[in-house]
XYZ file of C-alpha atoms in Angstrom:
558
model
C -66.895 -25.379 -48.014
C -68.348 -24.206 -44.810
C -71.473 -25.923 -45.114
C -69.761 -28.605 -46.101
C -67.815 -28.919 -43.470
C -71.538 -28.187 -41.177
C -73.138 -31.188 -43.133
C -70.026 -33.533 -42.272
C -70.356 -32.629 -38.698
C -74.115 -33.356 -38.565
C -73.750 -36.888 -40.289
C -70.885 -37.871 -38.214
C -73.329 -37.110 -35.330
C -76.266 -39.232 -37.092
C -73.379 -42.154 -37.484
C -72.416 -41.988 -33.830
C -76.070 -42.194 -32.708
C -77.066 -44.674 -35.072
C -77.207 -48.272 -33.126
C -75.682 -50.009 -36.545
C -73.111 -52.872 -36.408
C -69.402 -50.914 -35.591
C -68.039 -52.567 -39.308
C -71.270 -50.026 -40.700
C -70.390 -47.237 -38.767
C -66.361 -47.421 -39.668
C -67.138 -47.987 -43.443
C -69.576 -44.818 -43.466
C -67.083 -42.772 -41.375
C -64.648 -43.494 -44.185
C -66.700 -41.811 -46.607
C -67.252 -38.628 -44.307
C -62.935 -38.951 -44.284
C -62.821 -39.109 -47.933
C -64.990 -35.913 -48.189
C -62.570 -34.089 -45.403
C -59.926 -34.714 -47.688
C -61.848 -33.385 -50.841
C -62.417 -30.662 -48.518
C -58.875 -29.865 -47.860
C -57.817 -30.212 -51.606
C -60.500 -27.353 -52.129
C -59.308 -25.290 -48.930
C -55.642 -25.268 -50.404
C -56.763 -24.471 -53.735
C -58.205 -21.432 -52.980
C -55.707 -20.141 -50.244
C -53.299 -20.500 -53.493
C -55.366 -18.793 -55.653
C -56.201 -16.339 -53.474
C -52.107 -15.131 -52.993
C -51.280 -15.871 -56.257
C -54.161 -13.804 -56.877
C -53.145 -11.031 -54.785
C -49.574 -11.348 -55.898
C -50.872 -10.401 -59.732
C -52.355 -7.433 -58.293
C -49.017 -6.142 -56.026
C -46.727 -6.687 -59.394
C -49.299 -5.318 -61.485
C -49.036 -1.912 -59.134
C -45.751 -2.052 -58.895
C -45.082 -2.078 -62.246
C -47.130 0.768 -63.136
C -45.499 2.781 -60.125
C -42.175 2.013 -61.950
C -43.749 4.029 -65.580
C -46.228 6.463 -63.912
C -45.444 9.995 -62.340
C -47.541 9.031 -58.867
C -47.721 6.000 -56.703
C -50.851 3.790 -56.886
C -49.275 0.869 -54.055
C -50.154 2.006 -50.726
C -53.779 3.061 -51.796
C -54.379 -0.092 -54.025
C -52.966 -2.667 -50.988
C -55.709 -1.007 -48.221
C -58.636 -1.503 -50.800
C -57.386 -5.285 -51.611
C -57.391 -5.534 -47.952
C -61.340 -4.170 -47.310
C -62.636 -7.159 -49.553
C -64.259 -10.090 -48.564
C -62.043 -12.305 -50.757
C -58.760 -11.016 -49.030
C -59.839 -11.186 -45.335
C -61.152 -14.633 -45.484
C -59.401 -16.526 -42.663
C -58.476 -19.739 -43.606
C -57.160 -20.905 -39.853
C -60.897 -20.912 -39.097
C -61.713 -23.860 -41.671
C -58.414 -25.194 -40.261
C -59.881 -25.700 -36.688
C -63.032 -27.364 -38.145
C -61.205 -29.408 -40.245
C -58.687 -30.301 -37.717
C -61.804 -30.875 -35.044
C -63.790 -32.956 -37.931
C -60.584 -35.064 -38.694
C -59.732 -35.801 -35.014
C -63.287 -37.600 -34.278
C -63.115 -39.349 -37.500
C -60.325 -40.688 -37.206
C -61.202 -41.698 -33.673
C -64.356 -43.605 -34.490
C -66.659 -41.115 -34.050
C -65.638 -39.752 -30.791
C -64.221 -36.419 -29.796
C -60.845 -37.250 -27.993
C -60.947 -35.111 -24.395
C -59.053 -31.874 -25.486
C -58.596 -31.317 -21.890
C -55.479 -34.472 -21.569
C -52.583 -32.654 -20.414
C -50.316 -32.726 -23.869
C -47.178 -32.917 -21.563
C -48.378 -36.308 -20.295
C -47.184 -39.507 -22.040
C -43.640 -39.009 -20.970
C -40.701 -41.304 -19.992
C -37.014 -41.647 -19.581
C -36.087 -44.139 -21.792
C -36.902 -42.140 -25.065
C -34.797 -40.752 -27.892
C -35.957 -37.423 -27.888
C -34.759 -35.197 -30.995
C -35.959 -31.216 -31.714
C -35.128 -29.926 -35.665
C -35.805 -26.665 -36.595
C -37.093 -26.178 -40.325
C -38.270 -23.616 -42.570
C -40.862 -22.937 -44.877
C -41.618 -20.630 -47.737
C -45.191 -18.753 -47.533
C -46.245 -20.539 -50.611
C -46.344 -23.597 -48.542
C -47.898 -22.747 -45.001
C -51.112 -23.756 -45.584
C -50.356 -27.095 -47.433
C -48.293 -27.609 -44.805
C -51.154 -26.971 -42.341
C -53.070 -29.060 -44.354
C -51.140 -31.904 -44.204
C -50.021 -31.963 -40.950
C -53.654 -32.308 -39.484
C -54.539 -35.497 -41.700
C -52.504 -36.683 -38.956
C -52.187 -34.552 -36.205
C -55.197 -32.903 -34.293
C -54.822 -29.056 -33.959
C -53.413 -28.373 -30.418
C -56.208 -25.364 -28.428
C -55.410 -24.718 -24.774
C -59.109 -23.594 -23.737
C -59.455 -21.609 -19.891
C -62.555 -22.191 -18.105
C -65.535 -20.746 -19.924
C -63.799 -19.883 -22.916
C -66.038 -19.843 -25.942
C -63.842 -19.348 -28.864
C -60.064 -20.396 -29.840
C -57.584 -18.261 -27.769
C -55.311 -15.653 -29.050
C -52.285 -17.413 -31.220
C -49.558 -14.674 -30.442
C -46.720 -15.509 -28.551
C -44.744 -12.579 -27.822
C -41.606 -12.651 -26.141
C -38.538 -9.773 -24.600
C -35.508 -11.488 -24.621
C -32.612 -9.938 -22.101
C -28.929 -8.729 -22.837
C -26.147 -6.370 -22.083
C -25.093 -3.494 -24.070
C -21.521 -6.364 -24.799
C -24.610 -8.926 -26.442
C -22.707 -11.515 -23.975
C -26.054 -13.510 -23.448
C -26.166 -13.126 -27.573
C -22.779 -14.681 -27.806
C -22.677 -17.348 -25.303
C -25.955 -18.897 -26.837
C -24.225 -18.352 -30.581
C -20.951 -19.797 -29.644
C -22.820 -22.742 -27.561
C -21.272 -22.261 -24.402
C -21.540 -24.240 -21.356
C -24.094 -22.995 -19.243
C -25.027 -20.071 -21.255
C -27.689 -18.570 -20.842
C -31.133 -17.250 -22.049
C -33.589 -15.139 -20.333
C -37.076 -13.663 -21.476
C -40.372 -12.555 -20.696
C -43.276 -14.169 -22.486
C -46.959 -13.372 -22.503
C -49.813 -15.430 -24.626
C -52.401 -13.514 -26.790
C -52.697 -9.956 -26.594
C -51.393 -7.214 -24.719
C -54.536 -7.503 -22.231
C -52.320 -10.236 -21.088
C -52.227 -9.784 -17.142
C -50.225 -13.069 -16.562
C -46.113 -12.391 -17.677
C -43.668 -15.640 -17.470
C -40.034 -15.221 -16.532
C -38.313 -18.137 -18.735
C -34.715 -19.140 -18.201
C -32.728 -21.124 -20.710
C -29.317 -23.161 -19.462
C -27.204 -24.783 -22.534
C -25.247 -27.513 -21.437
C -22.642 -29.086 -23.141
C -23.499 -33.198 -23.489
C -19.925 -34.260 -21.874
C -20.963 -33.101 -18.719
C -23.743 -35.231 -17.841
C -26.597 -32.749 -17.786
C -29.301 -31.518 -20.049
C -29.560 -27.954 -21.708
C -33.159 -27.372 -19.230
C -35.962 -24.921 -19.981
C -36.907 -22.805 -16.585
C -39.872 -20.792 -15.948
C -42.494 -19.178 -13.195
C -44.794 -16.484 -14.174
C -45.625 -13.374 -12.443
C -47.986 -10.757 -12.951
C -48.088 -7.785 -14.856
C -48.207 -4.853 -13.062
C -45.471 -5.976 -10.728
C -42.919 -7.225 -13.478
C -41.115 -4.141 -13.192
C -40.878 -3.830 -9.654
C -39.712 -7.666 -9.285
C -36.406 -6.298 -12.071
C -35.609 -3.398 -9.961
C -35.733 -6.078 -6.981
C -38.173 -4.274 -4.784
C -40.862 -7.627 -5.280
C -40.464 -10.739 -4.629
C -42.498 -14.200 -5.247
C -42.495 -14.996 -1.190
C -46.300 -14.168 -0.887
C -47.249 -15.973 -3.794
C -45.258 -19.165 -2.560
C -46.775 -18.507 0.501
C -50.170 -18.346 -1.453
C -49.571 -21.402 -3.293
C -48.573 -23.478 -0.018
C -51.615 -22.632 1.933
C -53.811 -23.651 -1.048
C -51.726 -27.248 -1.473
C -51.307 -26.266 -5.653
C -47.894 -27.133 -5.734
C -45.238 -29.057 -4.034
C -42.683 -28.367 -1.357
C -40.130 -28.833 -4.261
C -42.417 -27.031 -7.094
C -42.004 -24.168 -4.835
C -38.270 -24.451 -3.565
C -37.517 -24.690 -7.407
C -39.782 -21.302 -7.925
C -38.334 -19.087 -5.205
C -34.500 -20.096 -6.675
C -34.972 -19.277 -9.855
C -36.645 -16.264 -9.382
C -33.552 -15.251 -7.079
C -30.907 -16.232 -9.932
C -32.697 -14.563 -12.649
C -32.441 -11.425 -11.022
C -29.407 -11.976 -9.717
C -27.999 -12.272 -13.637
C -29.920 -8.837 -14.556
C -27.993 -7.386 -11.831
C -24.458 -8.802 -12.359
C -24.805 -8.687 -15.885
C -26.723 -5.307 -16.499
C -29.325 -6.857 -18.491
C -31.733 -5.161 -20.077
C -34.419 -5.672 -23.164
C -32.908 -6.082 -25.983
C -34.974 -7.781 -28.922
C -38.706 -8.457 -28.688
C -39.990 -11.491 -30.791
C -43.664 -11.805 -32.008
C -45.474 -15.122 -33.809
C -48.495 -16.983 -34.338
C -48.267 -20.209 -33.481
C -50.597 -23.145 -34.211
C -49.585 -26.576 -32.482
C -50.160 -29.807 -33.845
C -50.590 -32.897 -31.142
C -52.498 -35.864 -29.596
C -53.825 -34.474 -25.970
C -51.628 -36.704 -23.756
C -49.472 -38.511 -26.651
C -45.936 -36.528 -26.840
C -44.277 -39.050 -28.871
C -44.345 -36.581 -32.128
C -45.610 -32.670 -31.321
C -45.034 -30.073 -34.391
C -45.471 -26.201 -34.151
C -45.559 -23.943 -37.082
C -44.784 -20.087 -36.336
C -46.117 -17.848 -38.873
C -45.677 -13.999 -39.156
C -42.341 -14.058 -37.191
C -41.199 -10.294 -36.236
C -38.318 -9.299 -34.390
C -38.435 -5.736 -32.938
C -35.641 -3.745 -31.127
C -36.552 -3.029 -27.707
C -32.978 -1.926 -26.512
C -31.888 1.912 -26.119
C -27.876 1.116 -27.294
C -28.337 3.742 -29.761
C -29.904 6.826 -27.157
C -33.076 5.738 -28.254
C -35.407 5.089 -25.037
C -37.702 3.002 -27.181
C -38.898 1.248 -23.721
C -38.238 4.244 -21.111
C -38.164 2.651 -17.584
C -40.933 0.313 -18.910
C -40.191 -3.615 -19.320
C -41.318 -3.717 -22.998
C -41.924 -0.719 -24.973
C -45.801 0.756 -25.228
C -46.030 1.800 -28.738
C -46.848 -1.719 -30.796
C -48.786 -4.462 -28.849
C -49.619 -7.365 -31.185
C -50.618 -5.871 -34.042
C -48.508 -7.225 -37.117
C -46.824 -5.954 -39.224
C -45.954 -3.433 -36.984
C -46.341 -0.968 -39.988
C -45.924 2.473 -37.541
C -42.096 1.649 -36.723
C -38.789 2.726 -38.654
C -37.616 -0.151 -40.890
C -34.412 0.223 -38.983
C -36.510 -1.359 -35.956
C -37.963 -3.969 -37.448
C -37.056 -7.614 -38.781
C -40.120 -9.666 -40.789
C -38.703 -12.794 -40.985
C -39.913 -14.282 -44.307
C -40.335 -17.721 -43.575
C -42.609 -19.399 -40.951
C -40.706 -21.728 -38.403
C -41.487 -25.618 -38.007
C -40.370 -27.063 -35.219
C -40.546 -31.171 -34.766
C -40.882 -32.806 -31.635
C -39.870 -36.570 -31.975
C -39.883 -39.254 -28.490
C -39.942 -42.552 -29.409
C -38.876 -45.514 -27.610
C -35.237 -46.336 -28.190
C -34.783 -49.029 -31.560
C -38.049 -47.242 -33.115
C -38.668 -45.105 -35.928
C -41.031 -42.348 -35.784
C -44.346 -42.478 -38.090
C -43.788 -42.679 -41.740
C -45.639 -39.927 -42.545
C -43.315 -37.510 -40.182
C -40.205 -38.693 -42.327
C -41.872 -38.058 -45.269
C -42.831 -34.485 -44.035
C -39.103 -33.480 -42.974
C -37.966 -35.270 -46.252
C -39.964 -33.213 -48.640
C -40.132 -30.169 -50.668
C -42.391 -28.631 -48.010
C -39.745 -27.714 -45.570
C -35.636 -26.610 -45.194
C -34.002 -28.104 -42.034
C -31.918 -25.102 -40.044
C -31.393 -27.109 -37.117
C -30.462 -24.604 -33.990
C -32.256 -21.894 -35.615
C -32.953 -19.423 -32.582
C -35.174 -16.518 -32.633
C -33.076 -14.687 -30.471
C -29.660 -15.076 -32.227
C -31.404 -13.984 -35.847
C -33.405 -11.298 -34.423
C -29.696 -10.138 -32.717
C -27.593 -10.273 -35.271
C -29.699 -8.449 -37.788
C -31.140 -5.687 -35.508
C -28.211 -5.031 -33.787
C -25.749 -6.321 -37.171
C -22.877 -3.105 -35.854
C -22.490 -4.576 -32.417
C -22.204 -8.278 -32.886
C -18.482 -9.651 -34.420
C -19.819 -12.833 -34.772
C -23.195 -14.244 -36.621
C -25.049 -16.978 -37.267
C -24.520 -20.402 -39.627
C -27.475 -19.772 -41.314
C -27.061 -15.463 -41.994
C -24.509 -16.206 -44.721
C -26.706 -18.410 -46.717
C -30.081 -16.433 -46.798
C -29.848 -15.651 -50.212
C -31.193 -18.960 -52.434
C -34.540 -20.073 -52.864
C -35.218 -22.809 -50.383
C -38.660 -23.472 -52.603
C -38.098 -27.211 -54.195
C -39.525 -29.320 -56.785
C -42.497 -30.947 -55.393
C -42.452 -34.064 -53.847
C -44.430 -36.638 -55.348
C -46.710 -38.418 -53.070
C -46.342 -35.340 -50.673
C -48.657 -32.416 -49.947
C -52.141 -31.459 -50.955
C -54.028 -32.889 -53.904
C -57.840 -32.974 -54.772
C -59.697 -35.996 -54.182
C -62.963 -37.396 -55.573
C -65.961 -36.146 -53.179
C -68.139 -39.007 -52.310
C -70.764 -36.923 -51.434
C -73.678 -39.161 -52.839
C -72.632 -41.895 -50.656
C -73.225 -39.964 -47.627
C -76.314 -41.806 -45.249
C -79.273 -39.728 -45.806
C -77.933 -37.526 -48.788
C -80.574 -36.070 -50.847
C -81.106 -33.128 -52.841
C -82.382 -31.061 -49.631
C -78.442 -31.481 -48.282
C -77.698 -29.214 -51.407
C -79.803 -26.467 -50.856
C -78.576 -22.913 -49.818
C -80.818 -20.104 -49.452
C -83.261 -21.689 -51.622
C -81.008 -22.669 -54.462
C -80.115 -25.878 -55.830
C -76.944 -27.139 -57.209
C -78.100 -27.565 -60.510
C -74.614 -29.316 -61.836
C -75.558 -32.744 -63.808
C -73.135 -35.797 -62.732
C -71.134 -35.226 -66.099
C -70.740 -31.697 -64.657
C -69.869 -33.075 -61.382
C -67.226 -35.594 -62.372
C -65.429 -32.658 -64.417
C -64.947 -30.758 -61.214
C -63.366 -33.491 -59.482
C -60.398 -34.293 -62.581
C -56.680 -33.608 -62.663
C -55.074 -30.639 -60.867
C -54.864 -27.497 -62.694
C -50.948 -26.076 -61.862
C -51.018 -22.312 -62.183
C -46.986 -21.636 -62.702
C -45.904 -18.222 -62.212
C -42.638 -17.069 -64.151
C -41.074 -14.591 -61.646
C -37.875 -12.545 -62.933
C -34.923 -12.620 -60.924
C -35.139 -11.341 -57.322
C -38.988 -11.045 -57.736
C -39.637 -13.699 -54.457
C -41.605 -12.930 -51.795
C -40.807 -11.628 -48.330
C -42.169 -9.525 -45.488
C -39.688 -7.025 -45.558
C -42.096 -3.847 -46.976
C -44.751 -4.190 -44.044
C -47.271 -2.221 -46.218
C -49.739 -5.331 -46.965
C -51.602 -7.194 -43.955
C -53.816 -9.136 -45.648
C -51.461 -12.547 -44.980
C -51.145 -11.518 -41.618
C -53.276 -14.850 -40.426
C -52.265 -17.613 -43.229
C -49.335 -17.420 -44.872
C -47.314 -14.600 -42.318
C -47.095 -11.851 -44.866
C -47.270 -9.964 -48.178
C -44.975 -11.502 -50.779
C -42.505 -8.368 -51.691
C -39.081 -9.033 -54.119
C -36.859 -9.255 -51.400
C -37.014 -12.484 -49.396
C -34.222 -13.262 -47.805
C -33.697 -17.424 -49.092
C -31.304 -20.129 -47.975
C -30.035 -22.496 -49.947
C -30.875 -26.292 -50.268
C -29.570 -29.665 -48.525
C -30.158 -32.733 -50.302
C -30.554 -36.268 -47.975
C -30.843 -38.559 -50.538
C -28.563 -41.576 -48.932
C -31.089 -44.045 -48.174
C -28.277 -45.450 -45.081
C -29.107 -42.559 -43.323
C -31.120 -43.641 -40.325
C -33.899 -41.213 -39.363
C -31.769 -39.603 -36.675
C -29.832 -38.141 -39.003
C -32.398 -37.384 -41.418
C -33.904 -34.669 -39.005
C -30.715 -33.488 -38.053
C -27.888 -32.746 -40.705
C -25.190 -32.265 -37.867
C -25.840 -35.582 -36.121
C -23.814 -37.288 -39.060
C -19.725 -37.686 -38.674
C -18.408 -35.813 -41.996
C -16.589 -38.153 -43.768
C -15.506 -36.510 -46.520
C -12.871 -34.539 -44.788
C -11.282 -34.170 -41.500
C -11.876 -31.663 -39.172
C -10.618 -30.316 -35.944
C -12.541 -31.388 -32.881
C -15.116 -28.753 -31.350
C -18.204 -27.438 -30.544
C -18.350 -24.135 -33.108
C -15.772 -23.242 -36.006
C -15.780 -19.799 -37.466
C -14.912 -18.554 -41.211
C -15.616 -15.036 -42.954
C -17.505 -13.157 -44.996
C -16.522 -12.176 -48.510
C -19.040 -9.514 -48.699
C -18.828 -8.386 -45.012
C -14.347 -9.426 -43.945
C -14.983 -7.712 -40.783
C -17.487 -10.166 -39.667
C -17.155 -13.583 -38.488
C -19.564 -16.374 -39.120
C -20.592 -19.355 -36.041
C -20.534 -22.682 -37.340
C -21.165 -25.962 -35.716
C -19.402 -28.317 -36.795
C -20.522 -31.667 -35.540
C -23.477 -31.866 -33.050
C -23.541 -35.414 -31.447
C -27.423 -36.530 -31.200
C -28.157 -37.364 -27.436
């Protein structure tokens, strides 16, 4: 697939050089497209067979653990991880395929990556976020089929020669009352959110100070999204309030970077950030961790997806006498280096589903692309809008301090997995290979050898799907929760284990709904039954009475 992928890029550079007519270029750039998506239909075949592959082997072990007098599982799972087959990286083929897709689909021409993907935006847009999640088994169809449409998103820094790190790691703040973990839960006006987030690895010398503000839609405003970043080795001196930002404003005013306002804005919210440590006795609390890979058009923000795989949430907090950071910022003992297998389970969350997040801006009386209501319509993906990192990672870590918990905590135990949706995912496709300008037998060669396969050969490899199902007793799913395994730590965010936390399905099959409220379950009035008028309504659980459980009852769309 590789040198596939190699030979696709070399004849889309013969087509682009070639001084043909533009109606012979487009017709043989449509047969390099066809073999991209042959391509992908092979790429997603083999990341399935690889888990499912890799799943045989885990229940196989497990199953003779169960009958034998000595453990074979944690032995068994480092040699699966030493081979070549297991440690294949399938994000790598993404990129290519993304890259290759991108100037296809663009004529031949690679679209400047360096278009600032904010750009493109306006005030009179509908602009709508929906959180959804998806099952392991379908991250990388997911991937898949997001970048037949969307380019693969890679911020580059001058002289960077490879993709950069895809961790985002992130220290959110609280008290040792969770009242920051409330006030977001319960949706209160101006509540707030604070963190510290770094990109890539722990080498990371550049730290930003991020402020969330909820506000409620009667009063006017918008919930807003703060940040300014700060360096490293003086984070901890700016939270004990001996640093301050005034020579780097200075800094950044002599050089003309930023604007008198850019800088006004910069110097007040670093003042009211630490202002709300101090008042509130904030401290870290919960630490979250993810890949992410981002799907948009450089300079186009009308749709933007990101998929986080291999979400962790890790206790950072010392509630409990622990000093698991000291007098640091973040604690020193993990960095980025998933599953975090050296801390106590009692430290830990794996989060067993990846997190898609859909950006939509259109202009106001226009439906977004078909294809992205498709997407958020199909079997591929569970909408849990307001899904927050924070809150989850909160409310399970710290489960003996919080009264109240989230919508979706109660219903994390059904499969969200769904019968496929026809028309919808990954499929192979005919490879039109011969077509290709130039192809002869030389473009088959590797290391001397042929392919040998005769066209009746050729045409068998290319007929209907072969659907592997796998009969799994009850509770056998797949989650993250053992953190022994880290050979999904790249594609699929984890080894499948038999205790996945699931959530259970919503069907939108009224074809009134407008797309609005297809993204966004609480944007519709419920008119089945009245309810009282508010922002959050609480009920019980049976299997915790003790416990209270957030739910928000009507969300109107802005």
């Amino acid at each position: 697939m590789k040198r596939r992928i190699e030979y696709c890029e070399k004849q889309v550079d013969l087509i682009t050089q070639n001084p043909a007519p533009e109606d012979a270029k487009r017709e043989q750039l449509d047969i390099i497209e066809r073999e991209i998506d042959a391509v992908i239909g092979e790429v997603y075949e083999l990341a399935k067979f690889t888990r499912l592959n890799f799943t045989a082997f885990m229940k196989i072990v497990k199953k003779h653990d169960k009958n034998a007098p000595f453990v074979l599982k944690p032995m068994f799972a480092e040699q699966l991880n030493s081979r070549p087959f297991f440690k294949e990286n399938f994000d790598e083929l993404l990129l290519e395929l993304s890259r290759l897709y991108n100037i296809v689909r663009n004529g031949g021409v690679d679209v400047d990556g360096s278009k600032d993907p904010q750009s493109g935006n306006g005030q009179n847009f509908v602009r709508q976020t929906t959180k959804y999640w998806v099952h392991p088994d379908n991250v990388m169809e997911l991937k898949l089929y997001i970048l037949k449409y969307l380019p693969v998103l890679i911020y580059r820094t001058k002289g960077a020669t490879k993709p950069p790190n895809p961790a985002i790691t992130s220290i959110y703040f609280d008290n040792d009352k969770l009242d920051l973990y409330q006030g977001r839960l319960e949706k209160s006006e101006g509540a707030e959110a604070i963190r510290l987030r770094w990109y890539g690895d722990m080498d990371s010398t550049e730290i930003f100070v991020e402020r969330k503000t909820h506000h409620e839609d009667w009063t006017g405003e918008k919930s807003v999204k703060e940040r300014f970043s700060i360096k490293e080795k003086y984070v901890n001196d700016y939270l004990s309030g001996e640093y301050t930002l005034d020579s780097k404003i200075e800094r950044l005013r002599e050089e003309g970077k930023k604007s008198e306002q850019d800088l006004h804005d910069m110097e007040t919210l670093s003042r009211e950030v630490l202002e709300s440590v101090k008042t509130k006795h904030l401290e870290p609390v919960v630490r979250s961790f993810y890949n992410r890979t981002a799907f948009q058009i450089p300079g186009d923000a009308r749709v933007r997806i990101s998929l986080d795989t291999e979400l962790t949430m890790v206790r950072e907090d010392s509630f409990d006498g622990k000093p698991r950071a000291g007098n640091n910022w973040r604690r020193t003992d993990i960095g980025v280096d998933y599953p975090f297998s050296q801390l106590p389970e009692q430290d830990v969350c794996r989060f067993p589903y990846a997190i898609l997040e859909v950006k939509l801006q259109t202009q106001s009386g226009v439906e977004p692309p078909q294809w992205v209501l498709d997407l958020i319509d199909s079997h591929l993906v569970e909408a849990v809008p307001k899904f927050s990192k924070f809150i989850h990672g909160t409310s399970v870590l710290l489960e003996d301090r919080v009264d109240v918990l989230p919508f979706w905590f109660s219903q994390m135990d059904r499969d969200i997995r769904k019968p496929a949706t026809k028309g919808i995912g990954i499929s192979r496709a005919n490879s039109p290979r011969g077509s290709f300008v130039g192809m002869d037998n030389a473009g088959r060669h590797r290391g001397g050898r042929t392919n040998s396969a005769t066209p009746s050969q050729s045409s068998l490899q290319y007929q209907n799907d072969i659907e592997v199902i796998v009969e799994s007793e009850p509770g056998e799913h797949s989650s993250q929760n053992e953190g022994t395994v880290t050979q999904y730590s790249h594609a699929y965010g984890g080894e499948p284990s038999e205790e996945t936390a699931l959530l259970g399905r919503r069907n939108y099959q009224n074809s009134s709904e407008s797309w609005l409220q297809k993204i966004n379950p609480f944007a519709k009035p419920d008119s089945q039954r009245e309810r009282q008028p508010g922002r959050v309504t609480f009920t019980t659980r049976d299997d915790q009475p003790n416990k209270r459980i957030a739910v928000p009852v009507r969300v109107e769309p802005k």
